[in-house]
Coordinates of N, CA and C in Angstrom, one line a residue:
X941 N 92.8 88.5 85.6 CA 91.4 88.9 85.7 C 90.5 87.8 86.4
X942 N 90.3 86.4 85.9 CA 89.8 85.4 86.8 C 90.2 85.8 88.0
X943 N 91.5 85.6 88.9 CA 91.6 85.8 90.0 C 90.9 87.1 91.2
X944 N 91.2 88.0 90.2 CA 90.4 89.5 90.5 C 89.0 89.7 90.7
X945 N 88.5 88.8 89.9 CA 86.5 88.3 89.8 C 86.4 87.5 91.0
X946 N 87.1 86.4 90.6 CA 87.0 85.3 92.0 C 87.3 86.2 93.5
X947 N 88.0 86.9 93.9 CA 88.5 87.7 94.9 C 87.2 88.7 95.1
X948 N 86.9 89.2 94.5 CA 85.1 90.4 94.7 C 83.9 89.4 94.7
X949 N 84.0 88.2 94.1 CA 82.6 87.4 94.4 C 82.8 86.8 96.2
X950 N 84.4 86.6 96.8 CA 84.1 86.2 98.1 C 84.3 87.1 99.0
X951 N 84.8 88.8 98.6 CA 84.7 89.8 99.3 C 83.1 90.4 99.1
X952 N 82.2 90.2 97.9 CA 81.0 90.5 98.3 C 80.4 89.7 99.3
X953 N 80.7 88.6 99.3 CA 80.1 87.1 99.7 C 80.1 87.4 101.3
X954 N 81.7 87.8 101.6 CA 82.0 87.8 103.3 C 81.6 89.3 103.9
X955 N 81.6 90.2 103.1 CA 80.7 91.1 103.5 C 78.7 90.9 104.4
X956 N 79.0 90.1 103.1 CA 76.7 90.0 103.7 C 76.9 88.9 105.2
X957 N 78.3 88.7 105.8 CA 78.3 87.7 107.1 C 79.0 88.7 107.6
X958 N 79.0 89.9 107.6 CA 79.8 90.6 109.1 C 78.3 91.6 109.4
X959 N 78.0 91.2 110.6 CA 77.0 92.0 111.2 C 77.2 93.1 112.2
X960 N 77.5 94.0 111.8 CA 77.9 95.3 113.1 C 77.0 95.6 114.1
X961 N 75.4 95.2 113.3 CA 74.2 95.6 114.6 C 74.6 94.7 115.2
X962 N 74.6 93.4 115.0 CA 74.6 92.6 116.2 C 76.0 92.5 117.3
X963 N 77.1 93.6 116.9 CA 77.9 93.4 117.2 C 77.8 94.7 118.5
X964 N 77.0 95.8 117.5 CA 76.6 96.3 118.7 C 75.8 96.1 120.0
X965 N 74.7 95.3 119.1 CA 73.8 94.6 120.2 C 74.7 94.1 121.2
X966 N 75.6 93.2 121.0 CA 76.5 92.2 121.8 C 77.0 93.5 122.7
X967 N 77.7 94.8 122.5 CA 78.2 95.5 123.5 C 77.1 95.7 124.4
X968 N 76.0 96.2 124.2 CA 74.9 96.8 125.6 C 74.5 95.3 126.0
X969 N 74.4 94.4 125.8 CA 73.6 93.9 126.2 C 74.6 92.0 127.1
X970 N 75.5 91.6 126.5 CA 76.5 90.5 126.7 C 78.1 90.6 126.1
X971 N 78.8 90.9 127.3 CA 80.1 91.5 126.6 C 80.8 90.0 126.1
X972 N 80.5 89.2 127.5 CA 81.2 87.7 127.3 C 80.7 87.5 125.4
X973 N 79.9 87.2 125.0 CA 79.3 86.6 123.5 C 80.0 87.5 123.2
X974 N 80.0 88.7 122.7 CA 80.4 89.7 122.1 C 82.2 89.3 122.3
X975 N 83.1 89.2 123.2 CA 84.3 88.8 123.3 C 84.6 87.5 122.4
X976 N 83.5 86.5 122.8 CA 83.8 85.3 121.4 C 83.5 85.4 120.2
X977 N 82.9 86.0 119.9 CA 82.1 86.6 118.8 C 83.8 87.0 118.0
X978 N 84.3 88.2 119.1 CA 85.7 89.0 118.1 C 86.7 88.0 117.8
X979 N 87.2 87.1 119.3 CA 88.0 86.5 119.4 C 87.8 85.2 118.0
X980 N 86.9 84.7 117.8 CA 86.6 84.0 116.6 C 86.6 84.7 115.3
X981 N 86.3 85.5 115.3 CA 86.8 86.9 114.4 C 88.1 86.7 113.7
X982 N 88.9 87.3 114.8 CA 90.2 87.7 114.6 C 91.0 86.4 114.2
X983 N 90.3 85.0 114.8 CA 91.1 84.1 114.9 C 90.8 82.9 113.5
X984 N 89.6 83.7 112.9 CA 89.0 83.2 111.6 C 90.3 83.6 110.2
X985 N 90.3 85.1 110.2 CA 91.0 85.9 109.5 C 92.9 85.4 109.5
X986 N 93.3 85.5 110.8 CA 94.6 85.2 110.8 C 94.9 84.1 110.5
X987 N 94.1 82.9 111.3 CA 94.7 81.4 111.5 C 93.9 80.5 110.4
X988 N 92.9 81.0 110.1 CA 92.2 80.7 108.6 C 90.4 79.9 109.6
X989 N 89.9 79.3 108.4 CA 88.2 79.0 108.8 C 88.3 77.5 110.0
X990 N 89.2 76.7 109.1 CA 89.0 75.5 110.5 C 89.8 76.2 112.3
X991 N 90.7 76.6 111.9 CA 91.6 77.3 113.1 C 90.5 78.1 114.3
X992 N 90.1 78.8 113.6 CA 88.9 80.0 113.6 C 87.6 79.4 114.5
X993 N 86.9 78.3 113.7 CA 86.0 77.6 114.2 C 86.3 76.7 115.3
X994 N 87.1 76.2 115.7 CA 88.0 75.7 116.8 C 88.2 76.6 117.8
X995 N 88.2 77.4 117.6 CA 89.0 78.6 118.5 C 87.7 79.2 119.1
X996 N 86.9 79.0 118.1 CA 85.1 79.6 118.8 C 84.2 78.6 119.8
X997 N 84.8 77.2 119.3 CA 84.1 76.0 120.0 C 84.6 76.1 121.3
X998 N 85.9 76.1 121.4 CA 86.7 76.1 122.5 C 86.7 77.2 123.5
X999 N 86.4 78.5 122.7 CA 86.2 79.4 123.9 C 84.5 79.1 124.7
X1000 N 83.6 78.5 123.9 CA 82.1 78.6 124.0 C 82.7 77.2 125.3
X1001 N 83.1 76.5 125.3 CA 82.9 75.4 125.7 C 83.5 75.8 127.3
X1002 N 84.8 76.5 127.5 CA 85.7 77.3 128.6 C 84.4 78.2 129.1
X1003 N 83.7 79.3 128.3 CA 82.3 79.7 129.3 C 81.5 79.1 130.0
X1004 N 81.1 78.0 129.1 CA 79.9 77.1 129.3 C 80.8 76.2 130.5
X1005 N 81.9 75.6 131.2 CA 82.3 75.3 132.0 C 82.7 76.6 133.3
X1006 N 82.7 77.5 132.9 CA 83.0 78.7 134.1 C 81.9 79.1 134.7
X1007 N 80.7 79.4 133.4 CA 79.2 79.6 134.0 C 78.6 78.5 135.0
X1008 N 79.0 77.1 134.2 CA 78.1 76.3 135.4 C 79.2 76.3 136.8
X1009 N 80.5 76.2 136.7 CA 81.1 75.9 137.7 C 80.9 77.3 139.1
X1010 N 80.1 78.0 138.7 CA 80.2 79.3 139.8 C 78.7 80.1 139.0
X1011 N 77.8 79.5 139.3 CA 76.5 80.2 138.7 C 75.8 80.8 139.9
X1012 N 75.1 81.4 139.6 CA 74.4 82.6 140.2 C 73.9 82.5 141.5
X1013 N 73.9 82.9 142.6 CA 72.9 82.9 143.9 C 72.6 84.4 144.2
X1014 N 71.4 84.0 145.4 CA 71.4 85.4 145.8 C 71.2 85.6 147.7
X1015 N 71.4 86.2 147.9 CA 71.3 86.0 149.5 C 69.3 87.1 149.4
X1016 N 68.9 86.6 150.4 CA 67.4 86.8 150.1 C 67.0 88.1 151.5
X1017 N 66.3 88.4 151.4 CA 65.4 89.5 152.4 C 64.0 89.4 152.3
X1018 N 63.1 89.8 153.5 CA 61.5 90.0 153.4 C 61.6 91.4 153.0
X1019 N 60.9 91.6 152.1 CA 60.3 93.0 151.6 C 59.6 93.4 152.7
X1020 N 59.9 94.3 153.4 CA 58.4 95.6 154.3 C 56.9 95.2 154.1
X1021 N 56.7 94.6 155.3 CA 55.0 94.3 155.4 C 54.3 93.6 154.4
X1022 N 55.4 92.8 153.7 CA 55.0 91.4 152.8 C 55.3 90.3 153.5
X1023 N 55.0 88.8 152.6 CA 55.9 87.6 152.6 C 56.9 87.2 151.9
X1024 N 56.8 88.5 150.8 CA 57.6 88.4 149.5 C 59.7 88.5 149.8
X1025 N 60.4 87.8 149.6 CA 61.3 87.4 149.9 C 62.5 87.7 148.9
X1026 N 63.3 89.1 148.6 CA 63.9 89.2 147.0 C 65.5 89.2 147.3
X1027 N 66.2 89.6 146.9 CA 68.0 89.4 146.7 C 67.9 90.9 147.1
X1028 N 68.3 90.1 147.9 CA 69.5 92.4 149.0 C 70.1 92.5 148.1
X1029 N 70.6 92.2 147.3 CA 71.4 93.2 146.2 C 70.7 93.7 145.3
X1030 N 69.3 93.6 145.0 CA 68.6 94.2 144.0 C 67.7 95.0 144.2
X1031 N 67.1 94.1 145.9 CA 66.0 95.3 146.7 C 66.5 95.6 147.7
X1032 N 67.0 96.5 147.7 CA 67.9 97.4 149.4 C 66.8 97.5 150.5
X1033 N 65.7 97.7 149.9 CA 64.8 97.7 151.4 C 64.5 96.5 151.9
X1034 N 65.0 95.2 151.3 CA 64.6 94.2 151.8 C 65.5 94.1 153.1
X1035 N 64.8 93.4 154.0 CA 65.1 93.4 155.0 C 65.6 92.3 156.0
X1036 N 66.7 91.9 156.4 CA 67.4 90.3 156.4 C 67.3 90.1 158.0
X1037 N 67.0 89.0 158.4 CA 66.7 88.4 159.8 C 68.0 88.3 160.1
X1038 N 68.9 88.9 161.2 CA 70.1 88.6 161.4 C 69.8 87.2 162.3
X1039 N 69.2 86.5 162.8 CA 69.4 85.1 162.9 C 69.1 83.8 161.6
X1040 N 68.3 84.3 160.8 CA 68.6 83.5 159.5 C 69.3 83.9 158.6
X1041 N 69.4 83.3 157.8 CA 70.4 83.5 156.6 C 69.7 82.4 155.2
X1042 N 69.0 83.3 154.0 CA 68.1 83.1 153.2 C 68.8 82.5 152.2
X1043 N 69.4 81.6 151.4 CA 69.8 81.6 150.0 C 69.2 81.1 148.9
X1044 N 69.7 81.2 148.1 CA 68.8 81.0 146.4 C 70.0 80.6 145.5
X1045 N 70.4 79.4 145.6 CA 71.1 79.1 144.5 C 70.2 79.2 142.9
X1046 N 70.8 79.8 142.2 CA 70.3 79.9 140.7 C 71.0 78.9 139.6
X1047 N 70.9 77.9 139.7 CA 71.5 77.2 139.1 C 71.7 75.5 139.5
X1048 N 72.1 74.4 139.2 CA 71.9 72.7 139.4 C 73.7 72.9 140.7
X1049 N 73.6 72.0 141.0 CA 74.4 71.5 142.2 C 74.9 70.2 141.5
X1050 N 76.1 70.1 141.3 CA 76.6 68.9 140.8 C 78.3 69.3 141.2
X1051 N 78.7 68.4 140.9 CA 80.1 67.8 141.0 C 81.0 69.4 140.6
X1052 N 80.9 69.4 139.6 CA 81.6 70.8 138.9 C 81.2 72.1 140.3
X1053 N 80.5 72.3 140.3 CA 80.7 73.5 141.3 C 80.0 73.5 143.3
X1054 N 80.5 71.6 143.3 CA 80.4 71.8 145.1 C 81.5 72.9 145.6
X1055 N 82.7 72.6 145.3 CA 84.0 73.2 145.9 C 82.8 74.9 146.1
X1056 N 82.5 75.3 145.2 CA 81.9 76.8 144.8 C 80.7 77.2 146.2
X1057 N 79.6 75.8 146.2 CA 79.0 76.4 146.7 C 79.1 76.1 148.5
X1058 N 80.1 75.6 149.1 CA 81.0 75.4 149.7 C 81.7 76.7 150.2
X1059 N 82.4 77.5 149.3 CA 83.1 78.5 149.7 C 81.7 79.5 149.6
X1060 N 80.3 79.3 149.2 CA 79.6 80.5 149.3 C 78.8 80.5 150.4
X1061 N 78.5 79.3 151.2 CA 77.5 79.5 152.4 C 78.8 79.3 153.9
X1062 N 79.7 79.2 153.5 CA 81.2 79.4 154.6 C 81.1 81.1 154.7
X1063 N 81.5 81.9 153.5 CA 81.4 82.8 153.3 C 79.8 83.5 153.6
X1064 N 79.2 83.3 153.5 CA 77.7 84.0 154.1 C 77.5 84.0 155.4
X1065 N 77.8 82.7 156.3 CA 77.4 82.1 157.2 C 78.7 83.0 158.3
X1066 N 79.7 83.1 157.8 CA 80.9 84.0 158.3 C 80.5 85.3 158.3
X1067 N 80.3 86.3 157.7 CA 79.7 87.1 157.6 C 78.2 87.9 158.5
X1068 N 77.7 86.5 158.8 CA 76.6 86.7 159.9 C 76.4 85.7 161.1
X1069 N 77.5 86.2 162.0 CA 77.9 85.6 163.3 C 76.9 85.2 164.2
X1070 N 75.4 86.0 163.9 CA 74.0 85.7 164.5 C 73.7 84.3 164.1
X1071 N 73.4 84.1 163.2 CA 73.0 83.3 161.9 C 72.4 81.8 163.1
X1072 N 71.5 81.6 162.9 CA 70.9 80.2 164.1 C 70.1 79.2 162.6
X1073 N 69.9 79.9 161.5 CA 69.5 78.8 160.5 C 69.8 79.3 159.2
X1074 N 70.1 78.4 158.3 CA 69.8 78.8 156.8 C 69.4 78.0 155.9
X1075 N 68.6 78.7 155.2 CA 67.6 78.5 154.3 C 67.8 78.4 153.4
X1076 N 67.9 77.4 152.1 CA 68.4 77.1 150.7 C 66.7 77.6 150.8
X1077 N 66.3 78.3 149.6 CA 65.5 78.1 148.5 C 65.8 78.0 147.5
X1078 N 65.2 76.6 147.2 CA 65.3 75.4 145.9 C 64.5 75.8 145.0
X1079 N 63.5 76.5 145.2 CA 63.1 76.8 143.3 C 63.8 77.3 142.3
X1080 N 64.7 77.5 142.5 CA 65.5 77.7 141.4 C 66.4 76.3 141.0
X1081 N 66.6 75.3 142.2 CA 67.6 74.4 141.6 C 67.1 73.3 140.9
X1082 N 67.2 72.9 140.4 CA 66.8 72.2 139.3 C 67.3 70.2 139.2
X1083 N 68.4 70.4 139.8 CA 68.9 69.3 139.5 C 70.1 69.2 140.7
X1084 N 70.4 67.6 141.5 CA 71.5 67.5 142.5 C 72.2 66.2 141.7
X1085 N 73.5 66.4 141.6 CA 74.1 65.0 141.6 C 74.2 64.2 142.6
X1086 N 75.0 63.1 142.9 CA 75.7 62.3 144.0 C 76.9 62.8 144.7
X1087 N 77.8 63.7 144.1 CA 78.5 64.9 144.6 C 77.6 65.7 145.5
X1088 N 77.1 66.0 144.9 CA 76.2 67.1 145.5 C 74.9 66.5 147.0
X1089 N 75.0 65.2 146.4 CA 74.3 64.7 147.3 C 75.0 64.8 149.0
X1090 N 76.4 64.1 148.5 CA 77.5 63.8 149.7 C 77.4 65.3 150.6
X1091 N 77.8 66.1 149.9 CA 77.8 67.5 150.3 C 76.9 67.7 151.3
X1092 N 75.4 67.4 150.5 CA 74.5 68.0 151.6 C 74.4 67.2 152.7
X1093 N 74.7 66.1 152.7 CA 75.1 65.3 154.1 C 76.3 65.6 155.0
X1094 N 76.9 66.3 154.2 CA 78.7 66.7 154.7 C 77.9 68.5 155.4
X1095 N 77.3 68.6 155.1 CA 76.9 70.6 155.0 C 76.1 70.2 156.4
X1096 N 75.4 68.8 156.6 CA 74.1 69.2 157.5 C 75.1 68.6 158.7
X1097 N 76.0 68.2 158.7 CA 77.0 67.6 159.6 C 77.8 68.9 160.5
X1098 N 78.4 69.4 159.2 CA 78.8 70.9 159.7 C 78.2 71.8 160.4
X1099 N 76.9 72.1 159.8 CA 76.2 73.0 160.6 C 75.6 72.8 161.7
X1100 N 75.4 71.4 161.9 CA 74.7 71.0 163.3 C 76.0 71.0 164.3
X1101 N 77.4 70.6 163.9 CA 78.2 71.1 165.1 C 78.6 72.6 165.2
X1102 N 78.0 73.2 164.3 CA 78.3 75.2 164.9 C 76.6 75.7 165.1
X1103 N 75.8 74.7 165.1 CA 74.8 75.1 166.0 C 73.7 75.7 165.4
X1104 N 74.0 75.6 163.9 CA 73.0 76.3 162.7 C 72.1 75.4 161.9
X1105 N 71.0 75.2 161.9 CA 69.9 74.6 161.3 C 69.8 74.9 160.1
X1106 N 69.9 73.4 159.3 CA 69.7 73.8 157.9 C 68.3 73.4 157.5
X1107 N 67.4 74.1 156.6 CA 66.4 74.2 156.1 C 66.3 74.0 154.4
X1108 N 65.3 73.8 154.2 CA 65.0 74.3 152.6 C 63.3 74.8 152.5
X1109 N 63.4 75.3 151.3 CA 62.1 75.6 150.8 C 61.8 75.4 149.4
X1110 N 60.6 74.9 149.3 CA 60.3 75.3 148.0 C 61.3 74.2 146.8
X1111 N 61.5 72.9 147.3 CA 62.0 72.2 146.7 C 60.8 71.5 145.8
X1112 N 61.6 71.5 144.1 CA 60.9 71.2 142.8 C 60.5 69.1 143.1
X1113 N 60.2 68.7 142.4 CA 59.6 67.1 142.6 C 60.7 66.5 142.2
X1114 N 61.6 66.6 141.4 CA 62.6 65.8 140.9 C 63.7 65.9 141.9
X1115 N 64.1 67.1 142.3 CA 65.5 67.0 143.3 C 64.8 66.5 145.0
X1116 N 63.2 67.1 145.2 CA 63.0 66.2 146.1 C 62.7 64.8 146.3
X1117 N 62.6 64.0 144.9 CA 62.9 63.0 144.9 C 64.2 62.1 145.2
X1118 N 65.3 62.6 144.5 CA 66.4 62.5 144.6 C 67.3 62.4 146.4
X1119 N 66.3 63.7 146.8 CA 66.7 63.8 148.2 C 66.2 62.7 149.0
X1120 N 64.8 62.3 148.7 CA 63.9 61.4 149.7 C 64.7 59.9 149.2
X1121 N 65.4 59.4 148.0 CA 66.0 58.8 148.0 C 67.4 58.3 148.4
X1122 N 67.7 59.3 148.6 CA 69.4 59.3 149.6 C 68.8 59.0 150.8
X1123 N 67.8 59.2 151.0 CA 67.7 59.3 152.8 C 68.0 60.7 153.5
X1124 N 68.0 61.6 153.1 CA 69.0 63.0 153.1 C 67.5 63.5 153.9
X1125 N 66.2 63.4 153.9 CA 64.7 63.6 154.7 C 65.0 62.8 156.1
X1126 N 65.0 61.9 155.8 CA 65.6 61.5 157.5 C 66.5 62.0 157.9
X1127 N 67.6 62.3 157.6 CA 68.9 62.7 158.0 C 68.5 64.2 158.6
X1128 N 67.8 65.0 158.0 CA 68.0 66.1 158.5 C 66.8 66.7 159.5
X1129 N 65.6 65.5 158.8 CA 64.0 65.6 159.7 C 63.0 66.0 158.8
X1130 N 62.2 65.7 158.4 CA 60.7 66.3 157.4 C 60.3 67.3 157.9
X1131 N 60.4 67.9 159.4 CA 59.9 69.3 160.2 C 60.7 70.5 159.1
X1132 N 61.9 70.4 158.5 CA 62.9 71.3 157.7 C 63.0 71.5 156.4
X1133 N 61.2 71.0 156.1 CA 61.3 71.4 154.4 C 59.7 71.8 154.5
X1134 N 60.1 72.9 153.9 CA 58.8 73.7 153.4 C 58.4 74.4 152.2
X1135 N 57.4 74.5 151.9 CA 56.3 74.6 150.6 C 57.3 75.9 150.2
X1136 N 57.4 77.0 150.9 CA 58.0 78.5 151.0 C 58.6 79.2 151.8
X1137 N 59.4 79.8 151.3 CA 60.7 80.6 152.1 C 59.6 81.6 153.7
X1138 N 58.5 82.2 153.5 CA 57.9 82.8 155.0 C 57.5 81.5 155.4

């Protein structure tokens, strides 16, 4: 009988910790959480609570290194008879200058994901054989390492021997500090940074 009592006080107990709304929430809305969510689940019940909790740290930690190593950009267009400047994959009417080429990293530039953004302006820049400049807009980046620094000295090297002018816009105070500190403003000219992408 003890044992029988004790067994329903932690089957009531584990009951009031399984949340199905939120599990549905997690399907419409983030499948990734929702996947750790089960996977820690499953891996709580079989392999027991420290096993479990391990297995949840470790998968959070494997995202949180995939997400930053390959985070978000967008390649940009002018909206019709604006200055307004949005992601061709979201606004189809936007409309792309086949001699520039607009980008929007969404996310910091560091060590973990140069190789990345590397294979994504190769990849852009290949894709538009016109292409005579491109355009990082920096409001979204937030942060450069010294990796990342090298790069942009390695990137403005590259492009000037295939004949493509690199630009930015819209760089935040901290990474344009960072830049004015490398010297990376001389290197490439103060004429090639502007307030905004028009």
């Amino acid at each position: 009988l003890p044992k029988a009592v004790l067994a329903s006080v932690i089957l009531v107990a584990v009951f009031g910790l399984i949340d199905i709304r939120e599990a549905k929430h997690l399907w419409h809305t983030d499948r990734r959480d929702l996947l750790m969510l089960v996977v820690t689940f499953v891996a709580t019940i079989t392999l027991g609570v420290e096993s479990g909790i391990l297995a949840g740290v470790v998968l959070s930690l494997a995202d949180l290194i995939w997400r930053a190593s390959r985070p978000h950009f967008a390649v940009l267009g002018r909206l019709p008879e604006t200055g307004v400047y949005r992601n061709i994959g979201r606004f189809p009417e936007a409309v792309e200058d086949p001699a520039v080429v607009v980008l929007r990293p969404d996310g910091q530039w560091f060590y973990a994901n140069v190789p990345y953004w590397q294979e994504v302006i190769r990849k852009q820049l290949a894709e538009r054989p016109k292409a005579k400049a491109l355009v990082i807009d920096a409001g979204s980046l937030p942060e450069v390492d010294s990796t990342a620094l090298h790069f942009l000295f390695d990137l403005a090297d590259e492009l000037d021997r295939s004949g493509v002018e690199l630009r930015f816009a819209g760089l935040i105070g901290p990474v344009r500090d960072r830049l004015s500190t490398a010297g990376f403003f001389e290197r490439l000219g103060a004429d090639r940074f502007y307030l905004t992408v028009p």
